[in-house]
Coordinates of C-alpha atoms and ligand atoms in Angstrom, one line a residue:
M270 CA 192.1 178.1 27.5
S271 CA 195.3 176.2 27.7
L272 CA 195.9 173.3 29.9
S273 CA 198.7 175.0 31.8
Y274 CA 196.4 177.9 32.5
M275 CA 193.8 175.6 33.9
R276 CA 196.4 173.9 36.1
R277 CA 197.3 177.2 37.6
A278 CA 193.8 178.5 37.9
L279 CA 192.3 175.4 39.5
P280 CA 193.8 175.8 43.1
V281 CA 192.5 179.4 43.2
G282 CA 189.1 178.2 42.1
L283 CA 189.1 175.6 44.8
L284 CA 190.1 178.1 47.4
M285 CA 187.2 180.4 46.3
L286 CA 184.8 177.5 46.6
A287 CA 186.1 176.7 50.1
A288 CA 185.7 180.4 51.1
A289 CA 182.2 180.4 49.8
G290 CA 181.4 177.2 51.7
M291 CA 182.5 178.8 55.0
A292 CA 180.3 181.9 54.4
S293 CA 177.3 179.9 53.3
P294 CA 177.3 176.1 53.4
A295 CA 173.8 175.8 51.8
R296 CA 174.9 177.8 48.7
S297 CA 178.0 175.7 48.2
E298 CA 175.9 172.5 48.1
A299 CA 173.6 174.0 45.5
T300 CA 176.6 174.8 43.3
E301 CA 177.2 171.1 42.8
Y302 CA 174.1 171.0 40.5
E303 CA 173.8 172.4 37.1
F304 CA 171.0 172.8 34.5
Q305 CA 172.1 172.1 30.9
L306 CA 170.1 172.6 27.8
L307 CA 169.6 169.5 25.7
Q308 CA 170.0 171.5 22.5
S309 CA 171.9 174.8 21.7
E310 CA 169.7 175.5 18.7
V311 CA 165.9 175.3 18.6
K312 CA 163.5 175.7 15.7
Q313 CA 161.8 179.1 15.9
G314 CA 158.0 179.0 16.4
E315 CA 155.2 179.8 18.7
S316 CA 155.1 176.3 20.2
A317 CA 158.7 175.3 20.4
L318 CA 159.9 172.5 22.7
L319 CA 162.9 173.2 25.0
A320 CA 164.4 170.8 27.5
V321 CA 167.0 171.0 30.2
R322 CA 168.7 168.3 32.2
L323 CA 169.7 168.7 35.8
I324 CA 172.9 167.0 36.8
H325 CA 174.8 166.5 40.0
K326 CA 178.3 167.5 38.8
P327 CA 180.4 165.4 41.1
T328 CA 178.7 162.2 40.0
G329 CA 177.3 163.2 36.6
H330 CA 174.0 161.7 37.5
T331 CA 170.7 163.4 36.4
V332 CA 168.6 164.7 39.3
P333 CA 164.8 164.1 39.2
A334 CA 162.0 165.8 41.2
A335 CA 163.5 169.3 41.3
V336 CA 160.9 172.0 41.9
I337 CA 161.5 174.8 39.4
F338 CA 159.9 177.8 41.1
T339 CA 161.1 180.5 38.8
H340 CA 161.4 180.4 35.0
R341 CA 161.7 183.2 32.5
L342 CA 162.5 183.4 28.8
D343 CA 163.8 186.6 27.2
M344 CA 166.1 187.9 24.4
A345 CA 168.7 189.5 26.7
P346 CA 171.6 188.0 24.7
D347 CA 170.5 190.0 21.7
G348 CA 170.0 193.2 23.7
M349 CA 166.3 192.7 24.3
A350 CA 166.1 191.9 28.0
T351 CA 162.6 193.3 28.2
M352 CA 161.4 191.0 25.3
K353 CA 159.9 188.3 27.6
S354 CA 158.1 185.4 26.1
R355 CA 155.7 182.6 27.1
L356 CA 157.4 179.6 28.8
V357 CA 155.2 176.8 30.2
P358 CA 156.7 173.9 32.1
L359 CA 155.6 170.4 30.9
P360 CA 155.4 167.2 32.8
S361 CA 158.8 165.4 32.9
T362 CA 158.7 162.2 30.8
E363 CA 162.3 161.1 31.8
P364 CA 163.9 161.4 35.2
G365 CA 166.1 164.5 35.5
I366 CA 164.8 166.0 32.2
Y367 CA 162.6 169.1 32.5
P368 CA 160.7 170.1 29.3
F369 CA 159.1 173.4 28.4
N370 CA 156.8 174.7 25.8
A371 CA 158.0 178.1 24.6
D372 CA 156.9 180.9 22.3
L373 CA 160.1 181.6 20.3
S374 CA 158.5 184.5 18.4
M375 CA 161.8 185.7 16.9
E376 CA 164.9 184.2 15.5
G377 CA 168.1 184.9 17.5
N378 CA 169.6 184.3 20.9
W379 CA 167.3 183.7 23.8
R380 CA 168.1 183.3 27.5
L381 CA 166.3 180.7 29.7
S382 CA 166.5 181.6 33.4
L383 CA 165.6 179.0 36.0
A384 CA 165.7 178.7 39.8
A385 CA 165.0 175.4 41.5
K386 CA 164.8 173.7 44.9
L387 CA 166.1 170.1 45.3
Q388 CA 164.8 167.5 47.7
G389 CA 167.1 167.1 50.6
E390 CA 169.3 170.1 49.7
A391 CA 169.3 173.6 51.1
G392 CA 169.9 176.5 48.8
T393 CA 168.8 177.2 45.3
V394 CA 170.1 176.0 41.9
Q395 CA 170.0 178.9 39.4
A396 CA 170.8 178.9 35.7
R397 CA 170.9 181.3 32.8
L398 CA 171.2 179.3 29.7
I399 CA 171.6 180.7 26.2
F400 CA 170.3 179.1 23.0
K401 CA 169.6 180.2 19.5
A402 CA 166.2 180.1 17.8
V403 CA 166.7 179.2 14.1
E404 CA 164.5 179.0 11.1
Ligands
CU654 CU1 163.7 189.9 20.1

């Protein structure tokens, strides 16, 4: 994407955010947060370690103590949305980092879906993150 495209697209994006904010203030607050995978490639195996970081986008700070109430792991990116696999949340060892133990039974592209509630924020933070299981 070129810089000139981004300059033109930005005001439209801001208007859309403003419109969404009027319709649903709670939702627009939750959109300031983002889950990010710590790694885009993970070694395939039945006891793989995945980790995501939750950031507050305006400040770049990591956000601890989110309650992840929905989590799912499947191979939707490779056309296997029904191929769901085991995903177990682990205790956080670093503020704002959320680790999981996962059964990556197959090499290829996996999707990690999360939904979380944050302390002091209405709305839900949702994420669909794609990563690759490699040998
Ligand atoms: Cu598969």
